[in-house]
Structures are given as C-alpha cells and as structure tokens.
Coordinates of C-alpha atoms in Angstrom, one line a residue:
Chain A
X24 CA -3.5 -4.0 -8.7
X25 CA -2.5 -3.6 -12.3
X26 CA -6.0 -3.0 -13.5
X27 CA -5.1 -0.8 -16.5
X28 CA -8.3 -1.3 -18.5
X29 CA -9.0 2.4 -18.0
X30 CA -6.8 4.8 -20.0
X31 CA -4.0 5.8 -17.6
X32 CA -1.2 6.8 -19.8
X33 CA 1.7 4.7 -18.9
X34 CA 1.3 1.5 -21.0
X35 CA 5.0 1.6 -21.8
X36 CA 4.9 -2.3 -21.7
X37 CA 2.5 -2.3 -24.7
X38 CA 4.5 0.3 -26.6
X39 CA 7.7 -1.7 -26.3
X40 CA 5.9 -4.7 -27.7
X41 CA 4.7 -2.6 -30.7
X42 CA 7.8 -0.5 -31.4
X43 CA 10.6 -2.8 -30.2
X44 CA 13.6 -2.1 -28.0
X45 CA 14.3 -2.9 -24.4
X46 CA 12.7 -1.1 -21.5
X47 CA 16.0 0.3 -20.4
X48 CA 16.4 2.1 -23.7
X49 CA 13.0 3.9 -23.6
X50 CA 12.3 7.4 -22.3
X51 CA 8.9 7.4 -20.7
X52 CA 7.3 10.9 -20.9
X53 CA 3.7 9.5 -20.7
X54 CA 3.3 10.4 -17.0
X55 CA 3.8 13.6 -14.9
X56 CA 6.4 12.2 -12.6
X57 CA 9.4 14.3 -11.7
X58 CA 12.4 12.6 -13.4
X59 CA 14.8 13.9 -10.7
X60 CA 13.4 12.2 -7.6
X61 CA 14.0 13.0 -4.0
X62 CA 17.2 11.1 -3.0
X63 CA 16.6 7.7 -1.4
X64 CA 19.6 8.1 1.0
X65 CA 20.0 5.2 3.4
X66 CA 17.2 3.1 4.8
X67 CA 17.7 1.3 8.0
X68 CA 16.9 -2.5 7.9
X69 CA 14.0 -2.0 10.4
X70 CA 12.2 0.0 7.7
X71 CA 11.9 -3.1 5.7
X72 CA 11.7 -5.8 8.3
X73 CA 9.5 -4.5 11.1
X74 CA 5.8 -3.7 11.1
X75 CA 5.7 0.1 10.8
X76 CA 5.2 1.5 14.3
X77 CA 3.0 4.2 15.6
X78 CA 5.9 6.7 16.0
X79 CA 6.9 6.4 12.3
X80 CA 3.3 7.1 11.3
X81 CA 3.0 10.1 13.6
X82 CA 6.3 11.6 12.3
X83 CA 5.0 11.3 8.7
X84 CA 1.7 13.0 9.5
X85 CA 3.3 15.8 11.5
X86 CA 5.7 16.5 8.6
X87 CA 2.7 16.5 6.2
X88 CA 0.7 18.8 8.4
X89 CA 3.6 21.4 8.5
X90 CA 4.5 21.1 4.8
X91 CA 1.0 21.6 3.5
X92 CA -0.1 24.0 6.3
X93 CA -3.1 21.8 7.1
X94 CA -5.8 23.7 9.0
X95 CA -6.1 22.6 12.7
X96 CA -9.8 21.7 12.1
X97 CA -8.8 19.1 9.5
X98 CA -7.6 15.6 10.1
X99 CA -5.4 13.6 7.7
X100 CA -4.6 10.0 6.8
X101 CA -1.8 8.5 4.7
X102 CA -2.4 5.7 2.3
X103 CA -0.4 3.6 -0.3
X104 CA -1.0 6.2 -3.0
X105 CA -3.7 8.8 -3.8
X106 CA -5.2 6.1 -6.1
X107 CA -6.1 4.0 -3.1
X108 CA -8.0 6.9 -1.6
X109 CA -9.7 7.8 -4.8
X110 CA -11.0 4.2 -5.0
X111 CA -12.4 4.4 -1.5
X112 CA -13.9 7.9 -1.2
X113 CA -17.1 7.3 -3.1
X114 CA -18.0 4.6 -0.5
X115 CA -17.8 7.1 2.4
X116 CA -21.3 8.5 1.9
X117 CA -24.6 7.3 0.4
X118 CA -24.4 7.3 -3.4
X119 CA -26.3 9.9 -5.4
X120 CA -25.3 12.4 -8.1
X121 CA -21.7 13.5 -8.6
X122 CA -20.2 16.2 -10.8
X123 CA -16.7 15.8 -12.1
X124 CA -15.8 18.5 -14.6
X125 CA -13.9 17.0 -17.5
X126 CA -11.8 16.1 -19.2
X127 CA -9.8 15.1 -16.2
X128 CA -8.1 12.2 -14.5
X129 CA -10.5 9.4 -15.1
X130 CA -10.1 7.3 -12.0
X131 CA -12.5 9.6 -10.1
X132 CA -15.4 9.0 -12.4
X133 CA -14.6 5.3 -12.5
X134 CA -14.6 5.0 -8.7
X135 CA -17.8 7.0 -8.2
X136 CA -19.5 4.9 -10.9
X137 CA -18.3 1.7 -9.3
X138 CA -19.9 2.8 -6.0
X139 CA -23.3 3.4 -7.7
X140 CA -23.1 7.2 -8.2
X141 CA -24.5 9.0 -11.3
X142 CA -21.7 11.0 -12.7
X143 CA -22.0 14.1 -14.9
X144 CA -19.5 16.7 -15.8
X145 CA -21.5 19.8 -15.0
X146 CA -24.4 21.0 -12.9
X147 CA -25.1 20.9 -9.1
X148 CA -24.8 17.5 -7.4
X149 CA -24.4 15.8 -4.0
X150 CA -20.7 15.3 -4.6
X151 CA -18.1 17.2 -6.6
X152 CA -14.6 16.4 -7.6
X153 CA -12.1 18.8 -9.1
X154 CA -8.5 18.1 -10.0
X155 CA -6.5 21.2 -9.1
X156 CA -4.5 21.9 -11.1
X157 CA -6.4 19.8 -13.6
X158 CA -4.8 17.0 -15.5
X159 CA -4.2 17.3 -18.5
X160 CA -5.0 21.0 -19.1
X161 CA -3.7 22.7 -15.9
X162 CA -7.0 24.4 -15.1
X163 CA -7.1 25.9 -11.6
X164 CA -10.1 26.2 -9.3
X165 CA -11.1 28.6 -6.6
X166 CA -13.7 28.2 -3.9
X167 CA -16.0 30.4 -6.0
X168 CA -15.7 28.3 -9.2
X169 CA -16.3 24.9 -7.6
X170 CA -19.2 23.4 -9.7
X171 CA -21.7 22.2 -7.1
X172 CA -22.9 24.7 -4.5
X173 CA -25.0 22.0 -2.7
X174 CA -22.4 19.3 -2.6
X175 CA -22.1 17.5 0.8
X176 CA -18.9 15.8 -0.4
X177 CA -16.2 17.9 -2.0
X178 CA -13.0 16.3 -3.3
X179 CA -10.1 18.5 -4.3
X180 CA -7.4 16.4 -5.9
X181 CA -4.1 18.4 -5.5
X182 CA -1.9 15.6 -6.8
X183 CA -0.1 18.1 -9.0
X184 CA -0.4 21.2 -6.8
X185 CA 3.0 21.0 -5.1
X186 CA 4.5 22.9 -8.0
X187 CA 2.3 25.8 -7.1
X188 CA 1.7 25.8 -3.3
X189 CA 0.4 29.4 -3.3
X190 CA -2.6 28.1 -5.4
X191 CA -3.4 25.3 -2.9
X192 CA -7.0 25.1 -1.7
X193 CA -5.9 23.4 1.5
X194 CA -8.0 25.9 3.6
X195 CA -11.1 24.1 2.2
X196 CA -10.0 21.0 4.1
X197 CA -11.4 22.6 7.2
X198 CA -15.0 22.6 5.7
X199 CA -17.4 19.8 6.6
X200 CA -17.6 17.2 3.9
X201 CA -14.4 18.2 2.2
X202 CA -11.3 16.2 1.4
X203 CA -8.1 17.5 -0.2
X204 CA -5.9 14.8 -1.8
X205 CA -2.1 14.9 -2.0
X206 CA 0.2 12.6 -3.9
X207 CA 3.8 11.9 -3.1
X208 CA 4.7 10.1 -6.3
X209 CA 4.7 13.0 -8.7
X210 CA 6.4 16.1 -7.3
X211 CA 8.9 14.0 -5.3
X212 CA 9.3 11.6 -8.2
X213 CA 8.8 8.4 -6.2
X214 CA 5.7 6.9 -7.8
X215 CA 6.8 3.4 -7.1
X216 CA 6.9 4.1 -3.4
X217 CA 3.1 4.5 -3.2
X218 CA 2.2 7.3 -0.8
X219 CA -0.7 9.7 -0.8
X220 CA -2.8 11.6 1.7
X221 CA -6.4 12.6 2.3
X222 CA -6.8 15.8 4.4
X223 CA -10.1 17.1 5.6
X224 CA -13.3 16.4 7.5
X225 CA -12.4 14.3 10.6
X226 CA -15.4 12.1 10.3
X227 CA -14.6 11.1 6.7
X228 CA -10.9 10.7 7.5
X229 CA -11.8 8.3 10.4
X230 CA -13.9 6.1 8.1
X231 CA -11.1 6.1 5.4
X232 CA -8.6 5.1 8.1
X233 CA -10.8 2.1 9.1
X234 CA -11.2 1.0 5.5
X235 CA -7.5 1.2 4.8
X236 CA -6.7 -1.1 7.7
X237 CA -3.6 -0.8 9.9
X238 CA -0.2 -0.4 8.4
X239 CA -1.5 1.0 5.1
X240 CA 1.9 2.7 4.4
X241 CA 5.1 0.8 4.0
X242 CA 8.2 1.3 6.1
X243 CA 10.2 2.9 3.3
X244 CA 7.3 5.3 2.5
X245 CA 6.9 6.4 6.1
X246 CA 10.6 7.1 6.3
X247 CA 11.2 8.8 2.9
X248 CA 7.9 10.7 3.1
X249 CA 8.8 12.1 6.5
X250 CA 12.3 13.1 5.3
X251 CA 11.0 14.7 2.1
X252 CA 8.1 16.6 3.6
X253 CA 10.5 17.9 6.2
X254 CA 12.8 19.3 3.5
X255 CA 11.3 22.5 2.2
X256 CA 14.6 23.5 0.6
X257 CA 14.5 20.6 -1.8
X258 CA 10.9 21.5 -2.7
X259 CA 11.9 25.1 -3.4
X260 CA 14.8 24.3 -5.7
X261 CA 12.8 21.5 -7.4
X262 CA 10.0 24.0 -8.2
X263 CA 12.5 26.3 -9.9
X264 CA 14.1 23.4 -11.9
X265 CA 10.7 22.1 -13.0
X266 CA 9.7 25.6 -14.2
X267 CA 12.9 25.9 -16.2
X268 CA 12.6 22.4 -17.7
X269 CA 8.9 22.9 -18.7
X270 CA 9.8 26.2 -20.4
X271 CA 12.5 24.4 -22.3
X272 CA 10.1 21.6 -23.3
X273 CA 7.6 24.2 -24.6
X274 CA 10.3 25.8 -26.6
X275 CA 11.4 22.5 -28.1
X276 CA 7.8 21.6 -29.0
X277 CA 7.0 25.0 -30.4
X278 CA 10.0 24.7 -32.8
X279 CA 8.7 21.3 -33.8
X280 CA 5.3 22.8 -34.6
X281 CA 3.1 22.1 -31.6
X282 CA 1.2 24.7 -29.6
X283 CA 1.3 24.7 -25.8
X284 CA -2.1 24.5 -24.2
X285 CA -0.7 24.7 -20.6
X286 CA -0.6 22.0 -18.0
X287 CA 1.6 22.2 -14.9
X288 CA 5.4 22.3 -14.6
X289 CA 5.3 18.4 -14.2
X290 CA 3.6 17.8 -17.6
X291 CA 2.7 19.9 -20.6
X292 CA -0.2 19.7 -22.9
X293 CA 0.2 20.4 -26.6
X294 CA -2.1 20.8 -29.6
X295 CA -0.9 19.1 -32.7
X296 CA -2.5 18.4 -36.1
X297 CA -2.5 14.7 -35.3
X298 CA -1.5 13.5 -31.8
X299 CA -1.3 9.8 -32.8
X300 CA 1.1 10.6 -35.6
X301 CA 3.3 12.6 -33.1
X302 CA 3.1 9.7 -30.6
X303 CA 4.3 7.2 -33.3
X304 CA 7.0 9.5 -34.4
X305 CA 8.4 9.8 -30.9
X306 CA 7.9 6.1 -30.3
X307 CA 10.1 5.3 -33.3
X308 CA 12.8 7.1 -31.2
X309 CA 11.8 5.0 -28.2
X310 CA 10.2 8.0 -26.4
X311 CA 6.7 7.3 -25.0
X312 CA 4.1 10.1 -24.8
X313 CA 0.4 10.4 -23.8
X314 CA -2.5 10.8 -26.1
X315 CA -6.2 11.1 -25.2
X316 CA -9.1 9.0 -26.5
X317 CA -11.4 12.1 -26.3
X318 CA -9.2 14.6 -28.3
X319 CA -7.2 13.4 -31.3
X320 CA -5.1 16.6 -31.3
X321 CA -3.9 16.6 -27.7
X322 CA -0.4 15.3 -26.8
X323 CA 0.9 15.4 -23.2
X324 CA 4.5 15.1 -22.3
X325 CA 6.2 14.8 -18.9
X326 CA 9.7 16.3 -18.4
X327 CA 12.7 14.4 -19.6
X328 CA 15.6 13.6 -17.3
X329 CA 18.6 15.9 -17.7
X330 CA 20.4 13.2 -19.7
X331 CA 17.5 12.7 -22.1
X332 CA 17.1 16.1 -23.6
X333 CA 19.5 15.5 -26.6
X334 CA 17.5 12.4 -27.6
X335 CA 14.2 14.3 -27.4
X336 CA 15.5 17.2 -29.3
X337 CA 17.0 14.9 -32.0
X338 CA 13.6 13.1 -32.3
X339 CA 11.8 16.4 -32.9
X340 CA 14.4 18.0 -35.2
Chain B
X24 CA -2.7 4.2 9.1
X25 CA -1.2 3.5 12.5
X26 CA -4.6 2.9 14.1
X27 CA -3.3 0.7 16.9
X28 CA -6.3 1.1 19.2
X29 CA -7.0 -2.6 18.9
X30 CA -4.5 -4.9 20.6
X31 CA -1.9 -5.8 17.9
X32 CA 1.1 -6.8 19.9
X33 CA 3.8 -4.6 18.6
X34 CA 3.6 -1.4 20.7
X35 CA 7.4 -1.4 21.2
X36 CA 7.2 2.4 21.1
X37 CA 5.1 2.4 24.3
X38 CA 7.4 -0.2 25.9
X39 CA 10.4 2.0 25.3
X40 CA 8.7 4.9 27.0
X41 CA 7.9 2.8 30.0
X42 CA 11.1 0.7 30.4
X43 CA 13.7 3.1 28.9
X44 CA 16.5 2.6 26.5
X45 CA 16.8 3.3 22.8
X46 CA 14.9 1.5 20.0
X47 CA 18.2 0.2 18.6
X48 CA 18.9 -1.6 21.9
X49 CA 15.5 -3.4 22.1
X50 CA 14.8 -7.0 20.8
X51 CA 11.2 -7.1 19.6
X52 CA 9.8 -10.6 20.0
X53 CA 6.2 -9.4 20.1
X54 CA 5.5 -10.3 16.5
X55 CA 5.8 -13.4 14.4
X56 CA 8.1 -12.0 11.8
X57 CA 11.1 -14.0 10.6
X58 CA 14.1 -12.2 12.0
X59 CA 16.3 -13.4 9.0
X60 CA 14.5 -11.8 6.1
X61 CA 14.7 -12.6 2.4
X62 CA 17.7 -10.6 1.2
X63 CA 16.9 -7.2 -0.4
X64 CA 19.6 -7.5 -3.1
X65 CA 19.7 -4.6 -5.5
X66 CA 16.7 -2.6 -6.6
X67 CA 16.8 -0.7 -9.9
X68 CA 15.9 3.0 -9.7
X69 CA 12.8 2.4 -11.8
X70 CA 11.3 0.3 -9.0
X71 CA 11.1 3.5 -6.9
X72 CA 10.6 6.2 -9.5
X73 CA 8.1 4.8 -12.0
X74 CA 4.5 3.9 -11.7
X75 CA 4.5 0.1 -11.3
X76 CA 3.7 -1.3 -14.8
X77 CA 1.4 -4.1 -15.8
X78 CA 4.4 -6.5 -16.5
X79 CA 5.7 -6.2 -13.0
X80 CA 2.2 -7.0 -11.6
X81 CA 1.9 -10.0 -13.9
X82 CA 5.3 -11.4 -12.9
X83 CA 4.4 -11.2 -9.2
X84 CA 1.0 -12.9 -9.7
X85 CA 2.6 -15.6 -11.8
X86 CA 5.2 -16.3 -9.2
X87 CA 2.5 -16.4 -6.5
X88 CA 0.4 -18.8 -8.5
X89 CA 3.3 -21.2 -8.8
X90 CA 4.6 -20.9 -5.3
X91 CA 1.2 -21.5 -3.6
X92 CA -0.1 -24.0 -6.3
X93 CA -3.2 -21.9 -6.8
X94 CA -6.0 -23.9 -8.4
X95 CA -6.8 -22.8 -12.0
X96 CA -10.4 -22.0 -11.0
X97 CA -9.1 -19.4 -8.5
X98 CA -8.1 -15.8 -9.2
X99 CA -5.7 -13.7 -7.1
X100 CA -4.9 -10.2 -6.3
X101 CA -2.0 -8.6 -4.5
X102 CA -2.4 -5.7 -2.0
X103 CA -0.3 -3.6 0.3
X104 CA -0.4 -6.2 3.1
X105 CA -2.9 -8.9 4.2
X106 CA -4.4 -6.3 6.6
X107 CA -5.6 -4.2 3.7
X108 CA -7.5 -7.2 2.4
X109 CA -8.9 -8.0 5.9
X110 CA -10.3 -4.5 6.2
X111 CA -12.0 -4.7 2.8
X112 CA -13.4 -8.3 2.7
X113 CA -16.5 -7.8 4.9
X114 CA -17.7 -5.2 2.5
X115 CA -17.7 -7.6 -0.5
X116 CA -21.1 -9.1 0.4
X117 CA -24.2 -8.0 2.3
X118 CA -23.7 -8.0 6.0
X119 CA -25.2 -10.7 8.2
X120 CA -23.9 -13.2 10.8
X121 CA -20.2 -14.1 10.8
X122 CA -18.5 -16.8 12.9
X123 CA -14.8 -16.3 13.8
X124 CA -13.6 -19.0 16.2
X125 CA -11.4 -17.4 18.8
X126 CA -9.2 -16.5 20.4
X127 CA -7.5 -15.4 17.1
X128 CA -6.1 -12.4 15.3
X129 CA -8.5 -9.7 16.2
X130 CA -8.5 -7.6 13.0
X131 CA -11.0 -10.0 11.4
X132 CA -13.7 -9.5 13.9
X133 CA -13.0 -5.7 14.0
X134 CA -13.4 -5.4 10.2
X135 CA -16.6 -7.5 10.1
X136 CA -18.1 -5.5 13.0
X137 CA -17.1 -2.2 11.3
X138 CA -19.0 -3.3 8.2
X139 CA -22.2 -4.1 10.2
X140 CA -21.9 -7.8 10.7
X141 CA -22.9 -9.7 13.9
X142 CA -19.8 -11.6 14.9
X143 CA -19.8 -14.7 17.2
X144 CA -17.2 -17.3 17.8
X145 CA -19.2 -20.4 17.2
X146 CA -22.2 -21.7 15.3
X147 CA -23.4 -21.6 11.7
X148 CA -23.3 -18.2 9.9
X149 CA -23.4 -16.5 6.6
X150 CA -19.6 -15.9 6.8
X151 CA -16.8 -17.7 8.5
X152 CA -13.2 -16.8 9.1
X153 CA -10.5 -19.2 10.3
X154 CA -6.8 -18.3 10.8
X155 CA -4.8 -21.3 9.7
X156 CA -2.6 -22.0 11.5
X157 CA -4.3 -20.0 14.2
X158 CA -2.6 -17.1 15.9
X159 CA -1.7 -17.4 18.8
X160 CA -2.2 -21.2 19.5
X161 CA -1.3 -22.8 16.1
X162 CA -4.6 -24.6 15.7
X163 CA -5.0 -26.1 12.3
X164 CA -8.2 -26.5 10.3
X165 CA -9.4 -28.9 7.7
X166 CA -12.3 -28.5 5.3
X167 CA -14.3 -30.8 7.6
X168 CA -13.7 -28.8 10.7
X169 CA -14.7 -25.3 9.3
X170 CA -17.3 -23.9 11.6
X171 CA -20.1 -22.8 9.3
X172 CA -21.5 -25.3 6.8
X173 CA -23.9 -22.8 5.3
X174 CA -21.4 -20.0 4.9
X175 CA -21.6 -18.1 1.6
X176 CA -18.3 -16.3 2.4
X177 CA -15.3 -18.3 3.7
X178 CA -12.0 -16.6 4.6
X179 CA -9.0 -18.8 5.4
X180 CA -6.2 -16.6 6.6
X181 CA -3.0 -18.5 5.9
X182 CA -0.7 -15.6 7.0
X183 CA 1.4 -18.1 8.9
X184 CA 1.0 -21.2 6.7
X185 CA 4.2 -20.9 4.7
X186 CA 6.1 -22.7 7.4
X187 CA 3.8 -25.8 6.7
X188 CA 2.8 -25.7 3.1
X189 CA 1.6 -29.3 3.2
X190 CA -1.2 -28.2 5.6
X191 CA -2.4 -25.4 3.3
X192 CA -6.1 -25.3 2.4
X193 CA -5.3 -23.6 -0.9
X194 CA -7.5 -26.1 -2.7
X195 CA -10.5 -24.4 -1.0
X196 CA -9.7 -21.3 -3.0
X197 CA -11.4 -22.9 -6.0
X198 CA -14.8 -23.0 -4.1
X199 CA -17.4 -20.3 -4.7
X200 CA -17.4 -17.7 -2.0
X201 CA -14.0 -18.7 -0.7
X202 CA -10.9 -16.5 -0.2
X203 CA -7.5 -17.7 1.1
X204 CA -5.2 -14.9 2.4
X205 CA -1.4 -15.0 2.2
X206 CA 1.0 -12.6 3.8
X207 CA 4.5 -11.8 2.6
X208 CA 5.7 -10.0 5.8
X209 CA 6.0 -12.8 8.2
X210 CA 7.7 -15.9 6.6
X211 CA 9.9 -13.7 4.3
X212 CA 10.5 -11.3 7.2
X213 CA 9.7 -8.1 5.3
X214 CA 6.7 -6.7 7.2
X215 CA 7.6 -3.1 6.4
X216 CA 7.4 -3.8 2.7
X217 CA 3.6 -4.4 2.9
X218 CA 2.5 -7.2 0.6
X219 CA -0.3 -9.7 0.9
X220 CA -2.6 -11.7 -1.4
X221 CA -6.2 -12.8 -1.6
X222 CA -6.8 -16.0 -3.7
X223 CA -10.2 -17.4 -4.5
X224 CA -13.6 -16.8 -6.0
X225 CA -13.0 -14.7 -9.2
X226 CA -16.0 -12.5 -8.6
X227 CA -14.9 -11.6 -5.1
X228 CA -11.3 -11.0 -6.3
X229 CA -12.6 -8.7 -9.1
X230 CA -14.4 -6.5 -6.5
X231 CA -11.4 -6.4 -4.2
X232 CA -9.2 -5.3 -7.1
X233 CA -11.6 -2.4 -7.8
X234 CA -11.7 -1.4 -4.2
X235 CA -7.9 -1.4 -3.9
X236 CA -7.5 0.9 -6.9
X237 CA -4.7 0.7 -9.4
X238 CA -1.1 0.4 -8.3
X239 CA -2.0 -1.0 -4.9
X240 CA 1.5 -2.6 -4.6
X241 CA 4.7 -0.6 -4.5
X242 CA 7.5 -1.1 -7.0
X243 CA 9.9 -2.6 -4.3
X244 CA 7.1 -5.0 -3.2
X245 CA 6.4 -6.1 -6.8
X246 CA 10.1 -6.8 -7.4
X247 CA 11.1 -8.4 -4.1
X248 CA 7.8 -10.4 -4.0
X249 CA 8.4 -11.9 -7.4
X250 CA 12.0 -12.7 -6.6
X251 CA 11.2 -14.4 -3.3
X252 CA 8.2 -16.3 -4.5
X253 CA 10.3 -17.6 -7.3
X254 CA 12.9 -18.9 -4.9
X255 CA 11.6 -22.2 -3.4
X256 CA 15.2 -23.1 -2.2
X257 CA 15.2 -20.1 0.2
X258 CA 11.8 -21.1 1.4
X259 CA 12.9 -24.7 2.1
X260 CA 16.0 -23.8 4.0
X261 CA 14.1 -21.1 5.9
X262 CA 11.5 -23.7 7.1
X263 CA 14.3 -25.9 8.5
X264 CA 16.0 -23.0 10.2
X265 CA 12.7 -21.7 11.7
X266 CA 11.9 -25.2 13.0
X267 CA 15.3 -25.5 14.7
X268 CA 15.1 -22.0 16.2
X269 CA 11.6 -22.6 17.6
X270 CA 12.7 -25.9 19.2
X271 CA 15.6 -24.0 20.7
X272 CA 13.2 -21.3 22.0
X273 CA 10.9 -24.0 23.5
X274 CA 13.9 -25.5 25.3
X275 CA 15.0 -22.1 26.7
X276 CA 11.5 -21.3 27.9
X277 CA 11.0 -24.8 29.4
X278 CA 14.2 -24.4 31.4
X279 CA 12.9 -21.0 32.6
X280 CA 9.6 -22.6 33.8
X281 CA 7.1 -22.0 31.0
X282 CA 5.1 -24.6 29.3
X283 CA 4.8 -24.7 25.5
X284 CA 1.2 -24.6 24.2
X285 CA 2.2 -24.7 20.5
X286 CA 2.0 -21.9 17.9
X287 CA 3.9 -22.1 14.6
X288 CA 7.6 -22.1 13.9
X289 CA 7.3 -18.3 13.5
X290 CA 6.0 -17.7 17.0
X291 CA 5.5 -19.8 20.1
X292 CA 2.8 -19.7 22.8
X293 CA 3.7 -20.4 26.4
X294 CA 1.7 -20.9 29.5
X295 CA 3.2 -19.1 32.5
X296 CA 1.9 -18.5 36.1
X297 CA 1.7 -14.7 35.3
X298 CA 2.3 -13.5 31.8
X299 CA 2.5 -9.8 32.7
X300 CA 5.3 -10.6 35.2
X301 CA 7.2 -12.5 32.5
X302 CA 6.7 -9.6 30.1
X303 CA 8.0 -7.1 32.6
X304 CA 11.0 -9.3 33.5
X305 CA 11.9 -9.6 29.8
X306 CA 11.3 -5.8 29.3
X307 CA 13.8 -5.0 32.0
X308 CA 16.3 -6.7 29.7
X309 CA 14.9 -4.7 26.8
X310 CA 13.2 -7.7 25.2
X311 CA 9.6 -7.1 24.2
X312 CA 7.0 -9.9 24.2
X313 CA 3.3 -10.4 23.6
X314 CA 0.6 -10.9 26.2
X315 CA -3.1 -11.2 25.7
X316 CA -6.0 -9.3 27.3
X317 CA -8.1 -12.4 27.4
X318 CA -5.7 -14.8 29.1
X319 CA -3.4 -13.6 31.9
X320 CA -1.2 -16.8 31.6
X321 CA -0.4 -16.7 27.9
X322 CA 2.9 -15.3 26.7
X323 CA 3.8 -15.3 23.0
X324 CA 7.4 -15.0 21.6
X325 CA 8.7 -14.6 18.1
X326 CA 12.1 -16.0 17.3
X327 CA 15.2 -13.9 18.1
X328 CA 17.8 -13.1 15.5
X329 CA 20.9 -15.3 15.6
X330 CA 22.8 -12.5 17.3
X331 CA 20.2 -12.1 20.1
X332 CA 20.1 -15.6 21.6
X333 CA 22.7 -14.9 24.3
X334 CA 20.7 -11.9 25.6
X335 CA 17.4 -13.8 25.7
X336 CA 19.1 -16.7 27.5
X337 CA 20.7 -14.4 30.0
X338 CA 17.4 -12.6 30.6
X339 CA 15.8 -16.0 31.4
X340 CA 18.7 -17.5 33.4

C-alpha cells in the first residue's frame, strides 16, 4: 500500500527527517496535485456508513461519460485511483513485449515487468503505453505518433490531460485493445480520496471490473467524483487559474536561473545546473521538490498554494 | 465497481423502486454493518488532498498489528476493502481445486471460479476458504475442523470476528500459505470508507501488495483506521452494545414467530415459514432485510440503529 521503493516523488516524510521541521510547516511541490482542490462540501453520513450502492456507482459513471465525452463504443470502470488500474492492466492479456517511451511515470514499466512482460522504450511491440501529456516533460501524443503499430494492447494514461481537454485522445477508447486512463486526484486536487477510471475496450473493462471486486470505490469518492465531474464550470475556471499559476512559476524560476523545459499546467519541468543542489536549497526553506535519478539537471515543481508564493519567492531570491 | 450481479444482499435501490418511498425513509437491515459507527471526528485537509504518505501507512499497519495481535512471522497489507483482497487472492497461486464450505459469503467462490479454480464445498483440495464466523449462520472454525488438510493456500475470512476476538484464528496467519482477512467496514460501521486487511504468509502478502499498486488505501481510511484500531476501549464497549442489541432483536423476532438460528452479534439468522413473505411484510414498512436464494426459510437481519427500534417493533407487532 505504501510500497514506495520505486521513485515516486513524494517522500516528504524522508525529507522532514533529513532537513527538520514539522510536516505542517513544509510546502510539498514534489507532486503534480492541484493545491486548490474541488471543495468537499457536505457528505451525508450514509456515504461513510453504508456499502456504496449501485445507484451511486451509476451516477459517477454517467458523470464521467459526459465530462470526458466517452465514445458510445467504449465501456468504463472506476477504481480506487489510476495506480490500482496501472497495477492490474498488464495482467489482462498474455505477456509479451511492451514499449513504454521514456522517461515517464515509472509505475507502468514496473507493473508490466511484474507481470512478466519484456519492456523497452522504443520499437514495435504487443503492448504500448504512453503518458499523455507525459510526466515529467509534457510531451503530447497523437494517434499517428503512437510507438507500436502492431500493439494489441494500447494504454493512454491521461492522468494529467484534464488541463488540456482539447488534446485528449479519448476517441481512441473506442478502438479494440485500447484503454484510456483518467485520474481524479491531480486536476481536482483530491489525491487522498483515491479515484481513477479506465475507459475503453468493453472486454478489457469487464475483466478489470472482476479483478477489482465489488465496491472498489469508497462512498466519499463516489459522491465527490460525481459532483466534480458534473461541474464543468469549476473545471473551466480551474484551467485558467492553473495556466496563470504555472506562468508565474516559470517566471519565478527563470529569474532564479532555471530554464523551463515544459510540463503541464499542474507541474513544470526545469533544467538547472545541478538539480540536487536546487532541491537542497529549497529544502532548507522547507519546500520539497522532485528530482530524477536519470537526469541530474532536471527539477520538477508542482504549483504552490496561493498562500505559499511568498515563501517560494523568498527561497529563490 | 458496482458489479452486483451476484447476490450480495444490499440492493436497497431495487427495493425502493419496488416498494416506494425515499431512500432517507428506509431502514436497511440487509447487511451486517454496525449502525453506530466509529466517530469520524475531524479530518485534516491533507488527508483528502495529498497522496497518502509512507508514515500514514506505517501507522495504520502498526495499529492493526497490535489490535489483532498479529504473529511476528506474519506480514500484513491494507487494501480498499476485504472484497478487493478476495478478488485478488485466487490469482496468487496456480489454479487447482478449492474447497469453500457453504452456504457462505459468495464472493469467495466467484473469485476462485473467475481465476480458473474448480470449487466444491467439501473434501480435500489445494486451497480452502472458511468464513469465521460464517455468514450467514455464525459457524465457527478451529484449526482442527478446517476442511482441507493438504491445502497449500488457506484463507480464513474474519470479516465478522471482531465481535468475538477470543475466537480469532489469527495464530494461523503465521503458517505458510495462510491468509487471515479482516474488514473495517462491519464492526466499525464504516463500510463506505473501504478498508480491509490481509494478514499472513509474507510471500503471498508481498504479491498482493504488488497487485494492489501504491496508495491502495485512501487518506481518510488511513487516518480513521489508525485511530479506530488504536482505540480498544471503543471496541470493548461496542462488543457489549452489539451483544445487547442482538439479544433484543432475537426477542423481537421470537415474539413475531421466527426462530433464531444464530449468526453473529452484527447480524442474526432466523428460520421463518416463508422468508420472502417476511421480507415483503418488512418492506411495506420500508425496512429492508436479506433472504437467500438457496433457502426459502432463512431471513437475515442486521441490527437497527437505536432510533429505529420502534419502527421495527411496530412492523412486527
């Protein structure tokens, strides 16, 4: 459950041990989670106490279908986070070769390897996974640039695509062997809630549903997910706010001497002369950032909460 | 996610369509969920907003280890409900023959069948599953009465055992090939929260952990689970209250002409002349109960909330 052997960012616990302070005093910019989440509002006691019923599940899926304009030919299933789906997907079909263009979110390769697949980062293969937009560099894909023309299993991880819905490849969900993943935690800022979706080939979705078991989504997630996905106005104003904040972050970092390499409006990737030195400098101000084992110059930052800009600007002054 | 094709009880949605009324007016006695749940208290915003961190997971597992007196040789993993574990367990070892003494909770047989096992309800086998105490009749098991002496995989589902901790078979969790399941939703009355545990053979637990993926438990479940499992006083007084309420329910039902067949102090099983007629009689008072496709005389009732006794007593008068 907290298997964080793989490099996930996060790791604020360990940073606090090393650099001191109390959790409450730290600003965690090591993830790509919207710091201004969808409001919790009121939750009726039944949401907590009762087994989630069929109606609540149907309301969530109907809202998801509308919000993401899911093609009629595609089915969808909700799970306790996109990571739960990522862990199960490689077991849906017989293992073989998989292509996962990197660098990218490393849980995909880990899950395919755990299920006995041979994973490479280029070339044709039986399965292909793209993260769209890619984490950490923001790379976008199109149907024409997908890496494996012969793939029988195609996974398009759109965990960060809700900031750019016009770029979504959701139409691909109607193709046999295809799955598009959606995450609720990042754009809506409720990562602790655990909610994610797989959308695509009805046969694959049916197997995923079986493997997840009944009641895979909590009562609070069913309720808040349905409310948030039924609120396109919040999504529109949030996209504008995230775009403004990411431009502001780029400006702050440029003044401090880093070069923007892109990303999404939920996280920004910077080139520095020495990412570890930047991470330690920020950590001395109790601001946690993300570095990458495979590139010593890359630093990734999520967006600060409105109240935290002055501390970030002071740390970089 | 809400795959309720199998008979799970619940199904209050459908009852409302058939018998009328609004959800808020119905009393749902079709499950075995404590109607007086562990208090939610306050939840810090981070519980909802942040990715659950390693420390929160460790606190939960440490509290679980103490509360259930987990043997040192056993490992444990938390998941989004016992049902998520039940769906995954048959995939941990090569499929063969499984014995699941029935009648019992039907998700076990469904999951083993879905993973290609041959399931019977008696005889020796490669795998065995017992529900302890059994649902719906309350049957208790001992190491000597387990059905399959040659089983390499033994699952002891203690979802309802927290009302009788002295009967727990948790010591079996230290045996190779064994898993003991615990559920948070029932005894603590927070079924919507989705939290369950597998405790046992470290090799099996490690595979389960991989299949569940990172962050399998929500922030609210990590926090409330750790609090509740660290509160043995609440558990003690709850056991007393549940015993009193189940004795009261037996008395009410005896006066109405039903015979108690046992159960646990979270649900009671009754023999009636015609369970469907009893279910419909209660449903006309907007009280939902559980009947069983395999026995037309069995009626199962959960305990009513303190405020709901008068309506139940009036319906049965």
